[in-house]
PDB file of C-alpha atoms in Angstrom:
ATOM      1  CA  UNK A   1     164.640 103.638 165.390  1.00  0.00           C
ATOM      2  CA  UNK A   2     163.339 101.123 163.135  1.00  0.00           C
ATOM      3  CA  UNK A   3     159.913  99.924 163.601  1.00  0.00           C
ATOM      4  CA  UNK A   4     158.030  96.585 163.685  1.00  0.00           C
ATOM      5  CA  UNK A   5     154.368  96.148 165.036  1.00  0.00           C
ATOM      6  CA  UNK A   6     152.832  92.986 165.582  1.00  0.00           C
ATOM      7  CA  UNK A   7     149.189  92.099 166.114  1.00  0.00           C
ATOM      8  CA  UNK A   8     147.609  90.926 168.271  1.00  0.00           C
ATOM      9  CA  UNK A   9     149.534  90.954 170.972  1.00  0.00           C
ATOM     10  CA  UNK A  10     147.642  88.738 172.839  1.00  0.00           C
ATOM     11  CA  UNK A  11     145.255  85.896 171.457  1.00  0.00           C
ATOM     12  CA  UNK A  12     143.494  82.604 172.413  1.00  0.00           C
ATOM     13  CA  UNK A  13     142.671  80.246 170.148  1.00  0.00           C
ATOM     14  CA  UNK A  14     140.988  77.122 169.930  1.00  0.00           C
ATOM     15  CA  UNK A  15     141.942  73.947 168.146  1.00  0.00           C
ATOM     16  CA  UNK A  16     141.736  73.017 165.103  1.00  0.00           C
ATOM     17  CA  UNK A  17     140.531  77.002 164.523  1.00  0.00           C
ATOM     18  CA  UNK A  18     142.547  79.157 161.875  1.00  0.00           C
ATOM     19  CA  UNK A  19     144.854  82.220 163.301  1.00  0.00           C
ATOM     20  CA  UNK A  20     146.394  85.221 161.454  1.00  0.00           C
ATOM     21  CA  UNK A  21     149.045  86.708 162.865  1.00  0.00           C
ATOM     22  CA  UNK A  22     149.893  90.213 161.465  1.00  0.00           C
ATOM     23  CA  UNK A  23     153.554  92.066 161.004  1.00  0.00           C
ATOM     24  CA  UNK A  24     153.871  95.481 159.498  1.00  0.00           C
ATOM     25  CA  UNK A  25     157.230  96.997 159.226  1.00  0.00           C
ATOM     26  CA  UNK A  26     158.128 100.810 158.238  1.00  0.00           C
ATOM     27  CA  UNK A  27     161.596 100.280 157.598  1.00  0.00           C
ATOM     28  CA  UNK A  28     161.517  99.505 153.907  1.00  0.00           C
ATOM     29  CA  UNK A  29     163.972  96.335 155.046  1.00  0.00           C
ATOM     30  CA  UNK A  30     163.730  93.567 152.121  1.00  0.00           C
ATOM     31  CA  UNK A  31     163.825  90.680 154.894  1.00  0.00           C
ATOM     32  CA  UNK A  32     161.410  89.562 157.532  1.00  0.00           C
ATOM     33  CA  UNK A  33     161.019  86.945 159.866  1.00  0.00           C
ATOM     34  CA  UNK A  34     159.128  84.627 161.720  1.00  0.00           C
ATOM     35  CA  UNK A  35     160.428  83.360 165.050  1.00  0.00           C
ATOM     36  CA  UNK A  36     158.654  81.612 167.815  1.00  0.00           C
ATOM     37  CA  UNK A  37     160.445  81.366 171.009  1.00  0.00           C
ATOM     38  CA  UNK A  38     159.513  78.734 173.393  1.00  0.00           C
ATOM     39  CA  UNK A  39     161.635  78.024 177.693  1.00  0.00           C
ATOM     40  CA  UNK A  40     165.058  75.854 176.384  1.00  0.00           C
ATOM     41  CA  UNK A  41     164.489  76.294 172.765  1.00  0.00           C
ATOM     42  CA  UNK A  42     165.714  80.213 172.170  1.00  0.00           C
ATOM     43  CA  UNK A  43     164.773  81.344 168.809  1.00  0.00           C
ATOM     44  CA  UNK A  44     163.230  79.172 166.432  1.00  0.00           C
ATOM     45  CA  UNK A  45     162.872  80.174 162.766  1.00  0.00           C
ATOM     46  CA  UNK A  46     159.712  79.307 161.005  1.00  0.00           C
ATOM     47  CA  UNK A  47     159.105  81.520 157.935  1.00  0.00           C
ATOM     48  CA  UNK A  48     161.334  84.266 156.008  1.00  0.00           C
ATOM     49  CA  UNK A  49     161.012  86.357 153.138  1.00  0.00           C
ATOM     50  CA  UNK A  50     163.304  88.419 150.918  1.00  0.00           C
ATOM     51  CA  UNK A  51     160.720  91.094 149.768  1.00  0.00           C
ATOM     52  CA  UNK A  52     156.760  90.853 148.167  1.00  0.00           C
ATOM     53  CA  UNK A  53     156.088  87.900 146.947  1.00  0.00           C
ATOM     54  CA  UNK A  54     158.287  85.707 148.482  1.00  0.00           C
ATOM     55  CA  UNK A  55     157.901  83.317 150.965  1.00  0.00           C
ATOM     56  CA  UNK A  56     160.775  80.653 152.107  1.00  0.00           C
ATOM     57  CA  UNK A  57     160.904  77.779 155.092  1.00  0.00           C
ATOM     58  CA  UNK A  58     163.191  78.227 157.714  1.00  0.00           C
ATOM     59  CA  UNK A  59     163.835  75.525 160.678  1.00  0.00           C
ATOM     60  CA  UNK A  60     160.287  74.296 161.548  1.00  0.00           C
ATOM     61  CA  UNK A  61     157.654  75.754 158.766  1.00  0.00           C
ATOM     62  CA  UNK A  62     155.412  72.201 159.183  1.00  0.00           C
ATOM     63  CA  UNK A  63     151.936  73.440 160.358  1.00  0.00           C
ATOM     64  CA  UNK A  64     152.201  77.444 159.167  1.00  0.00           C
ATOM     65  CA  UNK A  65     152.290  79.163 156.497  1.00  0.00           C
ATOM     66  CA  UNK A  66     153.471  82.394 155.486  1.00  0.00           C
ATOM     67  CA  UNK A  67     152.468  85.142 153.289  1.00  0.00           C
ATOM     68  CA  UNK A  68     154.017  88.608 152.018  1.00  0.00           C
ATOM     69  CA  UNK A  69     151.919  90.618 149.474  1.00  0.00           C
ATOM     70  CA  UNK A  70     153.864  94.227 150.104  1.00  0.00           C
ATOM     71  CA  UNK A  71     157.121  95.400 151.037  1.00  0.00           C
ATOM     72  CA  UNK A  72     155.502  96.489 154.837  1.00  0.00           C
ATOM     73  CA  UNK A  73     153.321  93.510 155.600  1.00  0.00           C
ATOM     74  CA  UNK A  74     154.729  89.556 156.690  1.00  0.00           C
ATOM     75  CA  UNK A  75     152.060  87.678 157.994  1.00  0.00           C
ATOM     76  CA  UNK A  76     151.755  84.006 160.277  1.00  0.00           C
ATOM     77  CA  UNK A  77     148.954  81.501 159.498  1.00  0.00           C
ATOM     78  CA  UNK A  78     148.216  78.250 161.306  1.00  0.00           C
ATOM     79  CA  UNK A  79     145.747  77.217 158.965  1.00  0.00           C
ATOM     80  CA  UNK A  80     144.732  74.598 161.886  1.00  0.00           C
ATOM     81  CA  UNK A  81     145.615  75.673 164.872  1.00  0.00           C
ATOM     82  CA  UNK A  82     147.239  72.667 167.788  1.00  0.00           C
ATOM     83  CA  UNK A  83     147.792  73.327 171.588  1.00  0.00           C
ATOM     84  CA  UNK A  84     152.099  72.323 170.203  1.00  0.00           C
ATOM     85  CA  UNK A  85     151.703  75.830 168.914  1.00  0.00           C
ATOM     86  CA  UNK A  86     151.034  77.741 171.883  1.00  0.00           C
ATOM     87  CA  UNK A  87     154.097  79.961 172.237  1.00  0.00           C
ATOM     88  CA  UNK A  88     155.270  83.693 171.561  1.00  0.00           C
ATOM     89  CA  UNK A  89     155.482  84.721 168.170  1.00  0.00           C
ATOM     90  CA  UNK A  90     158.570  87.016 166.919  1.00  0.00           C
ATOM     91  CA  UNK A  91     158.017  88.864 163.598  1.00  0.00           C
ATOM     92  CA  UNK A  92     161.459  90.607 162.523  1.00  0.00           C
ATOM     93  CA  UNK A  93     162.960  92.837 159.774  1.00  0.00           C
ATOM     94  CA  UNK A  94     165.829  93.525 158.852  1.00  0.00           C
ATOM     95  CA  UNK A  95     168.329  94.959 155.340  1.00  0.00           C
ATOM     96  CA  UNK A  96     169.603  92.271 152.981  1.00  0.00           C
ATOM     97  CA  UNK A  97     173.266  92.231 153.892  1.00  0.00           C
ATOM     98  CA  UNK A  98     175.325  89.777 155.928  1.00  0.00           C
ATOM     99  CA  UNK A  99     175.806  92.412 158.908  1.00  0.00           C
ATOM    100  CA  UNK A 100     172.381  93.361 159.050  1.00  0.00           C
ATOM    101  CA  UNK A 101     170.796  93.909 162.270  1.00  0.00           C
ATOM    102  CA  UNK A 102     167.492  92.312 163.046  1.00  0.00           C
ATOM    103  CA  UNK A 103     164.906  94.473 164.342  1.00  0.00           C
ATOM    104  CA  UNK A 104     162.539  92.609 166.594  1.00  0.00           C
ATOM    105  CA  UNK A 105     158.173  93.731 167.084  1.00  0.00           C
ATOM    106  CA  UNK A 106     156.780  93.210 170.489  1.00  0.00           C
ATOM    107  CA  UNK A 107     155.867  90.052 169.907  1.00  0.00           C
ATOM    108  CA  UNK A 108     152.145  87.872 170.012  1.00  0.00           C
ATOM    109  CA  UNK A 109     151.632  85.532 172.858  1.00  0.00           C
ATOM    110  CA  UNK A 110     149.319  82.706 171.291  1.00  0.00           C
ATOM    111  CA  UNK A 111     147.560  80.025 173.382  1.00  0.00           C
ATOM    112  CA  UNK A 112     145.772  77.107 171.708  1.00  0.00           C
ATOM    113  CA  UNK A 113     143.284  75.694 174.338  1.00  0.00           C
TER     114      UNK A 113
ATOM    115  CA  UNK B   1     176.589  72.466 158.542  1.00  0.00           C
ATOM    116  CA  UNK B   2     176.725  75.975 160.546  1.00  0.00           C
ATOM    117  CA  UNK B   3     175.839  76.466 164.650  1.00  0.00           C
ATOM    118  CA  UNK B   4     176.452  78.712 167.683  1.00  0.00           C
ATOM    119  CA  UNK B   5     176.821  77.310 171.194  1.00  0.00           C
ATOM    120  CA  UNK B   6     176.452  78.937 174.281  1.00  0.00           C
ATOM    121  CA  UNK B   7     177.656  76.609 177.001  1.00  0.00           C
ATOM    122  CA  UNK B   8     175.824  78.229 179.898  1.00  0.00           C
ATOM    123  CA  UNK B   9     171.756  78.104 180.074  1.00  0.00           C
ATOM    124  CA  UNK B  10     171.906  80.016 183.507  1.00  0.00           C
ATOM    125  CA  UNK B  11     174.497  82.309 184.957  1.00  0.00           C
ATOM    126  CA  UNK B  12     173.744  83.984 188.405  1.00  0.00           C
ATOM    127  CA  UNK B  13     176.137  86.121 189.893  1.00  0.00           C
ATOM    128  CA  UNK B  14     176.266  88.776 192.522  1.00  0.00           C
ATOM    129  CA  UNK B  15     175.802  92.638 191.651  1.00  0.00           C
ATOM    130  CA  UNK B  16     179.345  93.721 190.915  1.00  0.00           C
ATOM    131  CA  UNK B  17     180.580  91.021 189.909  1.00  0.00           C
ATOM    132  CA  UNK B  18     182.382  90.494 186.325  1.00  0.00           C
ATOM    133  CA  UNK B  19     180.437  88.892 184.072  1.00  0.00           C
ATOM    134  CA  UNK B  20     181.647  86.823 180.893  1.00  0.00           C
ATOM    135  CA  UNK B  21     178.789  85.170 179.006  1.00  0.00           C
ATOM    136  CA  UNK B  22     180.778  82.037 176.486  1.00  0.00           C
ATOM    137  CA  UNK B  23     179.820  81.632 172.940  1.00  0.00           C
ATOM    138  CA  UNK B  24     182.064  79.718 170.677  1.00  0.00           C
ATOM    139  CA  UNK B  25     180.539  78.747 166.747  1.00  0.00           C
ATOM    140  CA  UNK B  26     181.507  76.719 163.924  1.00  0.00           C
ATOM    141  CA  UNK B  27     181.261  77.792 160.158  1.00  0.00           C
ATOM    142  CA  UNK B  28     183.410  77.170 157.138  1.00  0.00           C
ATOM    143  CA  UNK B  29     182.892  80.572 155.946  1.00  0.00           C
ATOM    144  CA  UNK B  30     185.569  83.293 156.506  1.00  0.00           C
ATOM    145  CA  UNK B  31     184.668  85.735 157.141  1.00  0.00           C
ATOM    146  CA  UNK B  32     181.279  85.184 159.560  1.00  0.00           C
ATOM    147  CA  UNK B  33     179.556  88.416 161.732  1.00  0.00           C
ATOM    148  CA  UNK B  34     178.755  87.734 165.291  1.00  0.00           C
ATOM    149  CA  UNK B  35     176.192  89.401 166.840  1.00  0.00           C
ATOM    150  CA  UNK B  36     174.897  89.462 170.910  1.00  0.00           C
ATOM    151  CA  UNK B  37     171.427  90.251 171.115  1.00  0.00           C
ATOM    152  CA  UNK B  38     169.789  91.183 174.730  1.00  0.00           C
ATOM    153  CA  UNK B  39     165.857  90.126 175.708  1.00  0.00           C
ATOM    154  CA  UNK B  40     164.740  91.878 179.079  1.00  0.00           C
ATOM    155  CA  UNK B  41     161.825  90.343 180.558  1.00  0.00           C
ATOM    156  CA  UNK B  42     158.510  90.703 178.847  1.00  0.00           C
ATOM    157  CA  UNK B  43     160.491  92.326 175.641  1.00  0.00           C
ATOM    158  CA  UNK B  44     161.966  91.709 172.406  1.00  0.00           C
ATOM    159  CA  UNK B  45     165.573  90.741 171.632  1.00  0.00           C
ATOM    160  CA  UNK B  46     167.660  94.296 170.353  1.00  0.00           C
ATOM    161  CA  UNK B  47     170.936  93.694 169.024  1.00  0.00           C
ATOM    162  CA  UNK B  48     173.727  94.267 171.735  1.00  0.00           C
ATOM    163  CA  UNK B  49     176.407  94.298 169.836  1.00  0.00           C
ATOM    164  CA  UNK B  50     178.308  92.739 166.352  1.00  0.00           C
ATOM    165  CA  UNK B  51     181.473  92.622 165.014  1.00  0.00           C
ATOM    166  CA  UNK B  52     183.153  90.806 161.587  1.00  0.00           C
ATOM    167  CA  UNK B  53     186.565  91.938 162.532  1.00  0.00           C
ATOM    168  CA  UNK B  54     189.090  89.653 163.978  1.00  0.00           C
ATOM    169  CA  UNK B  55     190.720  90.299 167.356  1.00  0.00           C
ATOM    170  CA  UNK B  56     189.153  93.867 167.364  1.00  0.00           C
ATOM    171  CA  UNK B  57     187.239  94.442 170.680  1.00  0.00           C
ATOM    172  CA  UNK B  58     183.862  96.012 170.207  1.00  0.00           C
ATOM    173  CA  UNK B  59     182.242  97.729 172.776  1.00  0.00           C
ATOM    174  CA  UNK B  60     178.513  99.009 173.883  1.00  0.00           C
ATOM    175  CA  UNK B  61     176.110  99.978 177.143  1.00  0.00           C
ATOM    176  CA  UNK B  62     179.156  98.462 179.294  1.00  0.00           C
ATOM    177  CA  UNK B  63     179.518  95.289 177.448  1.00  0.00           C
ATOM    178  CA  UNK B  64     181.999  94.418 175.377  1.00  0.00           C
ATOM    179  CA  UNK B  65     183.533  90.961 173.238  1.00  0.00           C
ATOM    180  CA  UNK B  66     186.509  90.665 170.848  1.00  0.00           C
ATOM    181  CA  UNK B  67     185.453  87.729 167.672  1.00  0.00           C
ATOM    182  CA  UNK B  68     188.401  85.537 167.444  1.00  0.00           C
ATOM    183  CA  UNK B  69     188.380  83.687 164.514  1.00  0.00           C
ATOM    184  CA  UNK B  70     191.504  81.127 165.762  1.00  0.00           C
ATOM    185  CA  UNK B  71     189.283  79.597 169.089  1.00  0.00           C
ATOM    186  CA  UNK B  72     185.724  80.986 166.859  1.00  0.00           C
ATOM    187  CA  UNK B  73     184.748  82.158 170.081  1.00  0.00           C
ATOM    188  CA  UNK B  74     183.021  85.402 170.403  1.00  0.00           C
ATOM    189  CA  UNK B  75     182.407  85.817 174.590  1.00  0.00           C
ATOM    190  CA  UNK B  76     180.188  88.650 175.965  1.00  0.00           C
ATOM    191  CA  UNK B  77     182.165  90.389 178.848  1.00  0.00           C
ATOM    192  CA  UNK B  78     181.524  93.128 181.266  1.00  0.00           C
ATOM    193  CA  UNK B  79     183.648  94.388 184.624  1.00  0.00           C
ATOM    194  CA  UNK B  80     180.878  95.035 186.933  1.00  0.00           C
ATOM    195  CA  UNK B  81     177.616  93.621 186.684  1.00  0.00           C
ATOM    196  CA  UNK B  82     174.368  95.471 187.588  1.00  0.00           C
ATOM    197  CA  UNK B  83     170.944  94.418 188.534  1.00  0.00           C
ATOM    198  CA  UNK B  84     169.585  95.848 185.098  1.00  0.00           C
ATOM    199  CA  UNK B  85     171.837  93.091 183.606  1.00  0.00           C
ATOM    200  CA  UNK B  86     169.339  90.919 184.181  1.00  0.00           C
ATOM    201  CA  UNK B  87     168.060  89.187 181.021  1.00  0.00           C
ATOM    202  CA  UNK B  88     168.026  86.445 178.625  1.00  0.00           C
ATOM    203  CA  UNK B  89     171.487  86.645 175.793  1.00  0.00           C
ATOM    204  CA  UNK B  90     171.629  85.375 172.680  1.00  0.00           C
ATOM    205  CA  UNK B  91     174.701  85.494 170.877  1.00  0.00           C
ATOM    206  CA  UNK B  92     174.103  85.037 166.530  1.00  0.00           C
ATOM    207  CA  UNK B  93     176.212  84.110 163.525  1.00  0.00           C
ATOM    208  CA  UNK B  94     175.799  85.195 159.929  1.00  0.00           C
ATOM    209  CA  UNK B  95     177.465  84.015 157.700  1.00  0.00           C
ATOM    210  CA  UNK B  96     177.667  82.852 153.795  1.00  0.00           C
ATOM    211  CA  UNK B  97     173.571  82.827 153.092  1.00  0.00           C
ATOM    212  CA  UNK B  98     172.638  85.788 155.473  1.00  0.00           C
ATOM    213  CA  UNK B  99     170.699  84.133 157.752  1.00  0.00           C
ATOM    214  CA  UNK B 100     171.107  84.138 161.355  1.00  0.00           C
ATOM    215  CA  UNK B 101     171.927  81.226 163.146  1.00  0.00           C
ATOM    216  CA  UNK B 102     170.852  81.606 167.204  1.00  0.00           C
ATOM    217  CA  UNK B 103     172.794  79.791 170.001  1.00  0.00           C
ATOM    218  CA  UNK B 104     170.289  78.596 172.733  1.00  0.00           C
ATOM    219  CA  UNK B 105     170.185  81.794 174.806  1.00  0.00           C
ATOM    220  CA  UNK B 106     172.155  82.401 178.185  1.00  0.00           C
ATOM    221  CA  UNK B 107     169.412  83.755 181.227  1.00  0.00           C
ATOM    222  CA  UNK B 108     171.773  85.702 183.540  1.00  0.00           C
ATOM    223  CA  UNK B 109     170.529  86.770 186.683  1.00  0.00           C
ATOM    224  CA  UNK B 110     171.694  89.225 189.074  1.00  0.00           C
ATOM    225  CA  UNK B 111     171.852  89.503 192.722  1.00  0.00           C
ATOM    226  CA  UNK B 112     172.168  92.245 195.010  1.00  0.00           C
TER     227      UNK B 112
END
């Protein structure tokens, strides 16, 4: 079974304050992703990369930023943090093929207060 | 450009029921992969089940749909529905650039 861990799982933040969120993967899968999911928006895309080094926007990047310096580790930053961001944070990773499965860690619950 | 929609944001049926979850897409690509994904409460989505093959049923865990490229429908189906059914659905669509594109998620809820 693939593997995807996410930290924290939990965190509070306050605004205007810079988060890190943290995604290691053991799959040796070239893709990862950043999803949040928010009640009667599903599965929103924010960040994805296609291997080290390379970061790319997906459906609403304003306000994060991305960064992927090895194969294992995709991390989340809100540089300045807004209470628009509190949500739950998806990283994912998955094989660079059309049929490729995503494979989901256990997700960060962020609150901005 | 390309989309998934699932018609239903809520389904709630009674335990034993059949169950039949809609997803229909759009894409100019030919030959797209569907995917269902499952999210239980307090867990992550895990894929459910895929298929690229047109009018082949695929089946898994008691679930199964059939991707028919004429109606570009691929509908989640199951005879009997259980309690442990319970959970939010997504149903996906890759197609030419390999990215997933997410329909809004059905919550289905079962009742004894």
């Amino acid at each position: 079974e693939a593997a995807v861990t996410q930290s924290p799982r939990n965190k509070v933040a306050v605004t205007g304050g810079k988060v890190t969120l943290s995604c290691n993967q053991t799959n040796n899968h070239n893709n990862m992703y950043w999803y949040r999911q928010d009640t009667g928006h599903g599965l929103r895309l924010i960040h994805y990369s296609y291997g080290a080094g390379s970061t790319e926007k997906g459906d609403i990047p304003d306000g994060y930023k991305a960064s992927r310096p090895s194969q294992e580790n995709f991390s989340l930053i809100l540089e300045l943090a807004t209470p628009s961001q509190t949500s739950v944070y998806f990283c994912a990773s998955g094989r660079t093929a059309s049929q490729n499965t995503l494979y989901f860690g256990a997700g960060t619950r962020l609150s901005v207060l | 450009g390309d989309s998934v929609t699932q018609t239903e944001g809520l389904v709630t049926l009674t335990e034993g029921l059949p169950v039949m979850l809609n997803c229909t897409y759009q894409t100019i690509y030919s030959n797209p992969f569907l995917f269902w994904y499952v999210q239980h409460l307090n867990e992550s989505p895990r894929l459910l089940l895929k298929s690229f093959t047109d009018n082949k049923r695929t089946e898994h865990q008691g679930f199964h749909a059939t991707l028919h490229k004429s109606s570009s429908s691929f509908h989640l189906q199951k005879s009997s529905a259980q309690l442990s059914d319970s959970a939010l659905y997504y149903c996906a669509l890759s197609a030419r650039n390999y990215q997933l594109i997410w329909g809004s998620g059905t919550k289905l809820i079962i009742k004894p």
